[in-house]
PDB file of C-alpha atoms and ligand atoms in Angstrom:
ATOM      1  CA  UNK A 255       0.165  -0.288   0.326  1.00 78.00           C
ATOM      2  CA  UNK A 256       1.106   3.296  -0.768  1.00 89.00           C
ATOM      3  CA  UNK A 257       1.506   6.432   1.790  1.00 94.00           C
ATOM      4  CA  UNK A 258      -1.105   8.339   3.400  1.00 97.00           C
ATOM      5  CA  UNK A 259      -0.526  12.205   3.958  1.00 98.00           C
ATOM      6  CA  UNK A 260      -1.857  14.785   4.965  1.00 98.00           C
ATOM      7  CA  UNK A 261      -1.910  17.768   2.848  1.00 98.00           C
ATOM      8  CA  UNK A 262      -3.100  21.699   4.410  1.00 98.00           C
ATOM      9  CA  UNK A 263      -3.756  24.284   1.968  1.00 98.00           C
ATOM     10  CA  UNK A 264      -3.793  27.584   3.998  1.00 98.00           C
ATOM     11  CA  UNK A 265      -4.795  31.123   2.599  1.00 96.00           C
ATOM     12  CA  UNK A 266      -7.083  34.746   3.763  1.00 94.00           C
ATOM     13  CA  UNK A 267     -10.310  34.402   2.116  1.00 91.00           C
ATOM     14  CA  UNK A 268      -9.930  35.754  -1.769  1.00 89.00           C
ATOM     15  CA  UNK A 269      -6.687  34.160  -1.582  1.00 93.00           C
ATOM     16  CA  UNK A 270      -7.722  31.627  -4.502  1.00 94.00           C
ATOM     17  CA  UNK A 271      -7.910  28.573  -2.723  1.00 96.00           C
ATOM     18  CA  UNK A 272     -10.608  26.608  -3.271  1.00 96.00           C
ATOM     19  CA  UNK A 273     -10.382  27.572  -7.091  1.00 96.00           C
ATOM     20  CA  UNK A 274      -6.509  26.152  -6.453  1.00 98.00           C
ATOM     21  CA  UNK A 275      -7.282  23.041  -5.289  1.00 98.00           C
ATOM     22  CA  UNK A 276      -9.937  21.515  -7.199  1.00 98.00           C
ATOM     23  CA  UNK A 277      -7.998  21.931 -10.036  1.00 98.00           C
ATOM     24  CA  UNK A 278      -5.305  20.546  -8.131  1.00 98.00           C
ATOM     25  CA  UNK A 279      -7.116  17.384  -6.918  1.00 98.00           C
ATOM     26  CA  UNK A 280      -8.853  16.653 -10.422  1.00 98.00           C
ATOM     27  CA  UNK A 281      -5.156  16.864 -12.215  1.00 98.00           C
ATOM     28  CA  UNK A 282      -3.699  14.176  -9.146  1.00 98.00           C
ATOM     29  CA  UNK A 283      -6.614  11.872  -9.884  1.00 98.00           C
ATOM     30  CA  UNK A 284      -6.781  11.803 -13.661  1.00 98.00           C
ATOM     31  CA  UNK A 285      -3.109  11.015 -12.708  1.00 96.00           C
ATOM     32  CA  UNK A 286      -3.403   7.708 -10.582  1.00 96.00           C
ATOM     33  CA  UNK A 287      -3.601   8.980  -7.693  1.00 97.00           C
ATOM     34  CA  UNK A 288      -5.974   8.488  -4.881  1.00 97.00           C
ATOM     35  CA  UNK A 289      -6.880  11.654  -3.911  1.00 98.00           C
ATOM     36  CA  UNK A 290      -9.232  13.038  -0.976  1.00 98.00           C
ATOM     37  CA  UNK A 291     -10.709  16.527  -1.502  1.00 98.00           C
ATOM     38  CA  UNK A 292     -12.053  18.138   1.754  1.00 98.00           C
ATOM     39  CA  UNK A 293     -12.642  21.504   3.752  1.00 97.00           C
ATOM     40  CA  UNK A 294     -12.775  23.328   7.103  1.00 97.00           C
ATOM     41  CA  UNK A 295     -15.268  23.616   8.460  1.00 96.00           C
ATOM     42  CA  UNK A 296     -17.291  21.359   7.120  1.00 96.00           C
ATOM     43  CA  UNK A 297     -16.279  17.872   5.002  1.00 96.00           C
ATOM     44  CA  UNK A 298     -18.075  14.985   7.007  1.00 96.00           C
ATOM     45  CA  UNK A 299     -21.589  15.989   8.104  1.00 97.00           C
ATOM     46  CA  UNK A 300     -21.394  16.904  11.613  1.00 98.00           C
ATOM     47  CA  UNK A 301     -18.825  19.360  10.780  1.00 97.00           C
ATOM     48  CA  UNK A 302     -20.657  20.747   8.219  1.00 97.00           C
ATOM     49  CA  UNK A 303     -23.810  21.476  10.173  1.00 98.00           C
ATOM     50  CA  UNK A 304     -21.201  22.579  13.021  1.00 98.00           C
ATOM     51  CA  UNK A 305     -19.334  24.726   9.765  1.00 97.00           C
ATOM     52  CA  UNK A 306     -23.513  26.438   9.026  1.00 97.00           C
ATOM     53  CA  UNK A 307     -23.570  27.530  12.737  1.00 97.00           C
ATOM     54  CA  UNK A 308     -20.916  28.769  12.540  1.00 97.00           C
ATOM     55  CA  UNK A 309     -21.583  30.852   9.352  1.00 95.00           C
ATOM     56  CA  UNK A 310     -24.831  31.887   9.110  1.00 96.00           C
ATOM     57  CA  UNK A 311     -25.168  35.686   8.849  1.00 94.00           C
ATOM     58  CA  UNK A 312     -27.962  35.763  11.606  1.00 95.00           C
ATOM     59  CA  UNK A 313     -25.565  34.507  14.500  1.00 96.00           C
ATOM     60  CA  UNK A 314     -24.325  37.623  15.558  1.00 94.00           C
ATOM     61  CA  UNK A 315     -25.108  37.098  19.225  1.00 96.00           C
ATOM     62  CA  UNK A 316     -21.978  33.908  18.647  1.00 97.00           C
ATOM     63  CA  UNK A 317     -19.244  34.801  21.198  1.00 98.00           C
ATOM     64  CA  UNK A 318     -15.926  35.283  20.381  1.00 98.00           C
ATOM     65  CA  UNK A 319     -15.011  31.678  22.008  1.00 98.00           C
ATOM     66  CA  UNK A 320     -17.325  29.738  21.547  1.00 98.00           C
ATOM     67  CA  UNK A 321     -16.579  30.883  18.128  1.00 98.00           C
ATOM     68  CA  UNK A 322     -12.817  29.625  18.546  1.00 98.00           C
ATOM     69  CA  UNK A 323     -13.887  25.579  19.804  1.00 98.00           C
ATOM     70  CA  UNK A 324     -16.663  25.391  17.772  1.00 98.00           C
ATOM     71  CA  UNK A 325     -13.900  24.858  14.582  1.00 98.00           C
ATOM     72  CA  UNK A 326     -12.141  22.713  16.920  1.00 98.00           C
ATOM     73  CA  UNK A 327     -14.785  20.435  17.785  1.00 98.00           C
ATOM     74  CA  UNK A 328     -15.276  20.361  13.613  1.00 98.00           C
ATOM     75  CA  UNK A 329     -11.367  19.743  13.273  1.00 98.00           C
ATOM     76  CA  UNK A 330     -11.704  16.951  15.769  1.00 98.00           C
ATOM     77  CA  UNK A 331     -14.687  15.551  14.189  1.00 98.00           C
ATOM     78  CA  UNK A 332     -13.125  15.704  10.498  1.00 98.00           C
ATOM     79  CA  UNK A 333      -9.570  14.348  11.340  1.00 98.00           C
ATOM     80  CA  UNK A 334     -11.240  11.703  13.125  1.00 98.00           C
ATOM     81  CA  UNK A 335     -14.041  10.629  10.790  1.00 98.00           C
ATOM     82  CA  UNK A 336     -12.101  11.700   7.486  1.00 98.00           C
ATOM     83  CA  UNK A 337      -8.926  12.377   7.546  1.00 98.00           C
ATOM     84  CA  UNK A 338      -6.986  10.051   9.547  1.00 98.00           C
ATOM     85  CA  UNK A 339      -8.614   7.342   8.374  1.00 98.00           C
ATOM     86  CA  UNK A 340      -8.167   7.989   4.963  1.00 98.00           C
ATOM     87  CA  UNK A 341      -4.110   8.132   5.304  1.00 98.00           C
ATOM     88  CA  UNK A 342      -4.225   5.657   7.121  1.00 98.00           C
ATOM     89  CA  UNK A 343      -5.053   3.354   3.992  1.00 98.00           C
ATOM     90  CA  UNK A 344      -2.685   4.736   1.672  1.00 98.00           C
ATOM     91  CA  UNK A 345      -5.017   8.059   0.137  1.00 98.00           C
ATOM     92  CA  UNK A 346      -3.143  11.435  -0.651  1.00 98.00           C
ATOM     93  CA  UNK A 347      -5.761  13.920   2.302  1.00 98.00           C
ATOM     94  CA  UNK A 348      -5.919  17.040   0.272  1.00 98.00           C
ATOM     95  CA  UNK A 349      -7.548  19.402   2.971  1.00 98.00           C
ATOM     96  CA  UNK A 350      -8.440  23.475   2.603  1.00 98.00           C
ATOM     97  CA  UNK A 351      -7.754  25.278   6.211  1.00 98.00           C
ATOM     98  CA  UNK A 352      -6.270  24.063   8.991  1.00 98.00           C
ATOM     99  CA  UNK A 353      -5.413  25.191  12.577  1.00 98.00           C
ATOM    100  CA  UNK A 354      -3.527  29.027  10.967  1.00 98.00           C
ATOM    101  CA  UNK A 355      -6.387  29.404  10.061  1.00 98.00           C
ATOM    102  CA  UNK A 356      -8.226  29.437  14.186  1.00 98.00           C
ATOM    103  CA  UNK A 357      -4.480  31.031  15.254  1.00 98.00           C
ATOM    104  CA  UNK A 358      -5.176  34.168  12.120  1.00 98.00           C
ATOM    105  CA  UNK A 359      -8.790  34.577  12.301  1.00 97.00           C
ATOM    106  CA  UNK A 360      -9.352  33.641  16.194  1.00 98.00           C
ATOM    107  CA  UNK A 361      -6.563  34.419  17.425  1.00 98.00           C
ATOM    108  CA  UNK A 362      -5.796  38.010  15.945  1.00 97.00           C
ATOM    109  CA  UNK A 363      -8.407  38.166  14.025  1.00 96.00           C
ATOM    110  CA  UNK A 364     -11.522  38.064  17.493  1.00 97.00           C
ATOM    111  CA  UNK A 365      -7.960  39.242  19.719  1.00 97.00           C
ATOM    112  CA  UNK A 366      -8.798  35.578  21.654  1.00 98.00           C
ATOM    113  CA  UNK A 367      -4.969  34.790  21.362  1.00 98.00           C
ATOM    114  CA  UNK A 368      -2.101  33.056  19.484  1.00 98.00           C
ATOM    115  CA  UNK A 369      -1.572  30.797  22.494  1.00 98.00           C
ATOM    116  CA  UNK A 370      -4.877  29.623  23.584  1.00 98.00           C
ATOM    117  CA  UNK A 371      -6.371  29.590  20.240  1.00 98.00           C
ATOM    118  CA  UNK A 372      -2.733  27.264  19.979  1.00 98.00           C
ATOM    119  CA  UNK A 373      -3.701  25.685  22.961  1.00 98.00           C
ATOM    120  CA  UNK A 374      -6.731  24.880  22.237  1.00 98.00           C
ATOM    121  CA  UNK A 375      -6.454  23.704  19.209  1.00 98.00           C
ATOM    122  CA  UNK A 376      -3.891  21.251  20.412  1.00 98.00           C
ATOM    123  CA  UNK A 377      -5.563  19.469  22.405  1.00 98.00           C
ATOM    124  CA  UNK A 378      -8.338  19.128  19.810  1.00 98.00           C
ATOM    125  CA  UNK A 379      -5.546  18.160  17.147  1.00 98.00           C
ATOM    126  CA  UNK A 380      -3.852  15.860  19.107  1.00 98.00           C
ATOM    127  CA  UNK A 381      -0.432  13.765  16.871  1.00 97.00           C
ATOM    128  CA  UNK A 382      -1.662  14.117  13.915  1.00 97.00           C
ATOM    129  CA  UNK A 383      -0.742  17.678  12.185  1.00 98.00           C
ATOM    130  CA  UNK A 384      -0.876  17.761   9.181  1.00 98.00           C
ATOM    131  CA  UNK A 385       2.545  16.267   7.045  1.00 98.00           C
ATOM    132  CA  UNK A 386       2.574  20.085   4.738  1.00 98.00           C
ATOM    133  CA  UNK A 387       1.019  23.088   4.834  1.00 98.00           C
ATOM    134  CA  UNK A 388       1.236  25.828   1.351  1.00 98.00           C
ATOM    135  CA  UNK A 389      -0.123  29.590   2.085  1.00 98.00           C
ATOM    136  CA  UNK A 390      -2.013  30.771  -0.901  1.00 98.00           C
ATOM    137  CA  UNK A 391      -0.905  34.610  -0.330  1.00 96.00           C
ATOM    138  CA  UNK A 392      -1.919  37.290  -1.137  1.00 93.00           C
ATOM    139  CA  UNK A 393      -2.109  40.793  -0.441  1.00 88.00           C
ATOM    140  CA  UNK A 394      -5.058  42.233   2.516  1.00 87.00           C
ATOM    141  CA  UNK A 395      -6.127  44.510  -0.701  1.00 87.00           C
ATOM    142  CA  UNK A 396      -6.104  41.628  -3.216  1.00 86.00           C
ATOM    143  CA  UNK A 397      -7.975  39.988  -0.915  1.00 85.00           C
ATOM    144  CA  UNK A 398     -10.560  41.929  -0.228  1.00 84.00           C
ATOM    145  CA  UNK A 399     -11.368  42.682  -4.110  1.00 86.00           C
ATOM    146  CA  UNK A 400     -12.043  39.040  -4.776  1.00 85.00           C
ATOM    147  CA  UNK A 401     -13.823  39.531  -1.378  1.00 81.00           C
ATOM    148  CA  UNK A 402     -16.306  41.594  -2.436  1.00 82.00           C
ATOM    149  CA  UNK A 403     -17.045  40.709  -5.659  1.00 84.00           C
ATOM    150  CA  UNK A 404     -19.001  37.312  -3.631  1.00 80.00           C
ATOM    151  CA  UNK A 405     -22.678  37.651  -4.052  1.00 81.00           C
ATOM    152  CA  UNK A 406     -22.910  36.446  -1.171  1.00 83.00           C
ATOM    153  CA  UNK A 407     -21.233  36.869   1.869  1.00 83.00           C
ATOM    154  CA  UNK A 408     -21.071  33.842   5.512  1.00 86.00           C
ATOM    155  CA  UNK A 409     -21.149  36.425   8.666  1.00 85.00           C
ATOM    156  CA  UNK A 410     -17.338  36.060   8.644  1.00 84.00           C
ATOM    157  CA  UNK A 411     -16.968  37.957   4.588  1.00 81.00           C
ATOM    158  CA  UNK A 412     -19.272  40.415   6.502  1.00 82.00           C
ATOM    159  CA  UNK A 413     -16.770  41.862   9.497  1.00 83.00           C
ATOM    160  CA  UNK A 414     -14.968  44.898   9.016  1.00 83.00           C
ATOM    161  CA  UNK A 415     -11.272  45.809   6.918  1.00 86.00           C
ATOM    162  CA  UNK A 416     -11.084  46.360  10.849  1.00 90.00           C
ATOM    163  CA  UNK A 417     -11.270  42.508  10.834  1.00 91.00           C
ATOM    164  CA  UNK A 418      -9.450  41.388   7.689  1.00 91.00           C
ATOM    165  CA  UNK A 419      -6.310  43.229   8.916  1.00 92.00           C
ATOM    166  CA  UNK A 420      -6.195  41.711  11.800  1.00 96.00           C
ATOM    167  CA  UNK A 421      -6.466  38.191  10.168  1.00 96.00           C
ATOM    168  CA  UNK A 422      -3.530  39.073   7.754  1.00 95.00           C
ATOM    169  CA  UNK A 423      -1.121  39.680  10.506  1.00 96.00           C
ATOM    170  CA  UNK A 424      -2.488  36.547  11.810  1.00 98.00           C
ATOM    171  CA  UNK A 425      -1.054  35.323   9.329  1.00 98.00           C
ATOM    172  CA  UNK A 426       2.398  37.006   8.808  1.00 97.00           C
ATOM    173  CA  UNK A 427       2.472  35.849  13.329  1.00 98.00           C
ATOM    174  CA  UNK A 428       1.533  31.784  12.409  1.00 98.00           C
ATOM    175  CA  UNK A 429       3.978  32.253   9.151  1.00 98.00           C
ATOM    176  CA  UNK A 430       6.557  33.613  11.738  1.00 98.00           C
ATOM    177  CA  UNK A 431       6.150  30.880  13.771  1.00 97.00           C
ATOM    178  CA  UNK A 432       5.950  27.557  11.871  1.00 97.00           C
ATOM    179  CA  UNK A 433       8.635  28.432   9.194  1.00 97.00           C
ATOM    180  CA  UNK A 434       8.539  25.230   7.578  1.00 97.00           C
ATOM    181  CA  UNK A 435       5.589  25.816   6.000  1.00 98.00           C
ATOM    182  CA  UNK A 436       5.926  26.623   1.529  1.00 98.00           C
ATOM    183  CA  UNK A 437       4.547  29.852   0.702  1.00 98.00           C
ATOM    184  CA  UNK A 438       3.306  29.989  -2.434  1.00 98.00           C
ATOM    185  CA  UNK A 439       2.194  33.773  -4.118  1.00 97.00           C
ATOM    186  CA  UNK A 440      -0.490  33.714  -5.214  1.00 96.00           C
ATOM    187  CA  UNK A 441      -1.497  36.753  -7.533  1.00 94.00           C
ATOM    188  CA  UNK A 442       0.336  35.555 -10.013  1.00 95.00           C
ATOM    189  CA  UNK A 443      -1.398  33.804 -12.648  1.00 95.00           C
ATOM    190  CA  UNK A 444      -4.189  30.391 -11.752  1.00 96.00           C
ATOM    191  CA  UNK A 445      -2.307  28.136 -13.822  1.00 97.00           C
ATOM    192  CA  UNK A 446       1.184  29.915 -12.322  1.00 98.00           C
ATOM    193  CA  UNK A 447      -0.311  29.392  -8.894  1.00 98.00           C
ATOM    194  CA  UNK A 448      -1.848  25.696  -9.916  1.00 98.00           C
ATOM    195  CA  UNK A 449       2.128  24.737 -11.100  1.00 98.00           C
ATOM    196  CA  UNK A 450       3.419  25.695  -8.166  1.00 98.00           C
ATOM    197  CA  UNK A 451       1.149  24.245  -5.685  1.00 98.00           C
ATOM    198  CA  UNK A 452       1.197  20.854  -8.088  1.00 98.00           C
ATOM    199  CA  UNK A 453       5.472  20.778  -8.315  1.00 98.00           C
ATOM    200  CA  UNK A 454       5.814  21.630  -4.159  1.00 98.00           C
ATOM    201  CA  UNK A 455       2.679  17.669  -3.278  1.00 98.00           C
ATOM    202  CA  UNK A 456       4.943  16.317  -6.426  1.00 98.00           C
ATOM    203  CA  UNK A 457       8.050  16.287  -4.521  1.00 97.00           C
ATOM    204  CA  UNK A 458       6.546  15.695  -1.447  1.00 97.00           C
ATOM    205  CA  UNK A 459       5.186  12.808  -2.021  1.00 95.00           C
ATOM    206  CA  UNK A 460       8.365  11.430  -4.488  1.00 92.00           C
ATOM    207  CA  UNK A 461      10.584  12.305  -1.715  1.00 81.00           C
TER     208      UNK A 461
HETATM  209  P1  TMP B 731     -14.219  29.238   4.026  1.00 90.21           P
HETATM  210  O1  TMP B 731     -14.966  30.503   3.029  1.00 90.21           O
HETATM  211  O2  TMP B 731     -12.429  28.840   2.648  1.00 90.21           O
HETATM  212  O3  TMP B 731     -15.150  28.121   3.342  1.00 90.21           O
HETATM  213  O4  TMP B 731     -13.922  29.770   5.077  1.00 90.21           O
HETATM  214  C1  TMP B 731     -14.539  29.574   5.929  1.00 90.21           C
HETATM  215  C2  TMP B 731     -14.397  30.985   6.633  1.00 90.21           C
HETATM  216  O5  TMP B 731     -14.895  30.377   8.157  1.00 90.21           O
HETATM  217  C3  TMP B 731     -13.481  31.768   6.413  1.00 90.21           C
HETATM  218  O6  TMP B 731     -14.262  33.467   6.288  1.00 90.21           O
HETATM  219  C4  TMP B 731     -12.124  31.347   7.612  1.00 90.21           C
HETATM  220  C5  TMP B 731     -13.246  30.801   9.069  1.00 90.21           C
HETATM  221  N1  TMP B 731     -12.354  29.783   9.592  1.00 90.21           N
HETATM  222  C6  TMP B 731     -12.453  30.648  10.544  1.00 90.21           C
HETATM  223  O7  TMP B 731     -12.772  31.695  11.339  1.00 90.21           O
HETATM  224  N2  TMP B 731     -11.418  29.436  11.942  1.00 90.21           N
HETATM  225  C7  TMP B 731     -11.079  28.651  11.243  1.00 90.21           C
HETATM  226  O8  TMP B 731     -10.256  27.319  12.164  1.00 90.21           O
HETATM  227  C8  TMP B 731     -11.283  28.360   9.302  1.00 90.21           C
HETATM  228  C9  TMP B 731     -11.028  26.397   9.284  1.00 90.21           C
HETATM  229  C10 TMP B 731     -11.990  29.001   9.188  1.00 90.21           C
END
């Protein structure tokens, strides 16, 4: 049986994660790799239900710590129910977002603090960290321009410019802390970004 991997694609809203992930996964599947393309929050029924609660624009009363705990809870369930079993079966799990998102959005955006968010997530994750995280790097203005074009905005898309600014600060702190992250310039053309992400994944698998 081939070796399984857990690979995460990260980046702020508007960095193009979903588009890039869709194309890269399709390319890998066409080449015969066993790919599980998934996302956070969500990816399985329980976690998709938690996602709906977190992102519902009508849930304006949600407390910041409740939000952080719900993200961690959905992460835990998604890991044990989907990611870890698929990796054990030798599949390549490619997941949009993971703990960096909580550190940036809840740690910085909600000002709950990097260390506390890391702590609750360490409890949720246990030993099951990704084999690699790829970060799609987009400058703040460009990312915000792309969110503005969305026809449906979820509860987090609707946050203030200050919030999104803090999230970007948060991602910078995350990259400072986790130096082994692979950073890809997401302001390049979609083909260029896809090729770079694809190559990073292939290099990992064939290492
Ligand atoms: P998505 O739009 O990329 O699917 O993500 C949904 C939103 O949830 C997005 O605005 C980022 C946010 N988010 C957090 O705030 N913390 C987290 O831990 C995760 C995974 C996502």
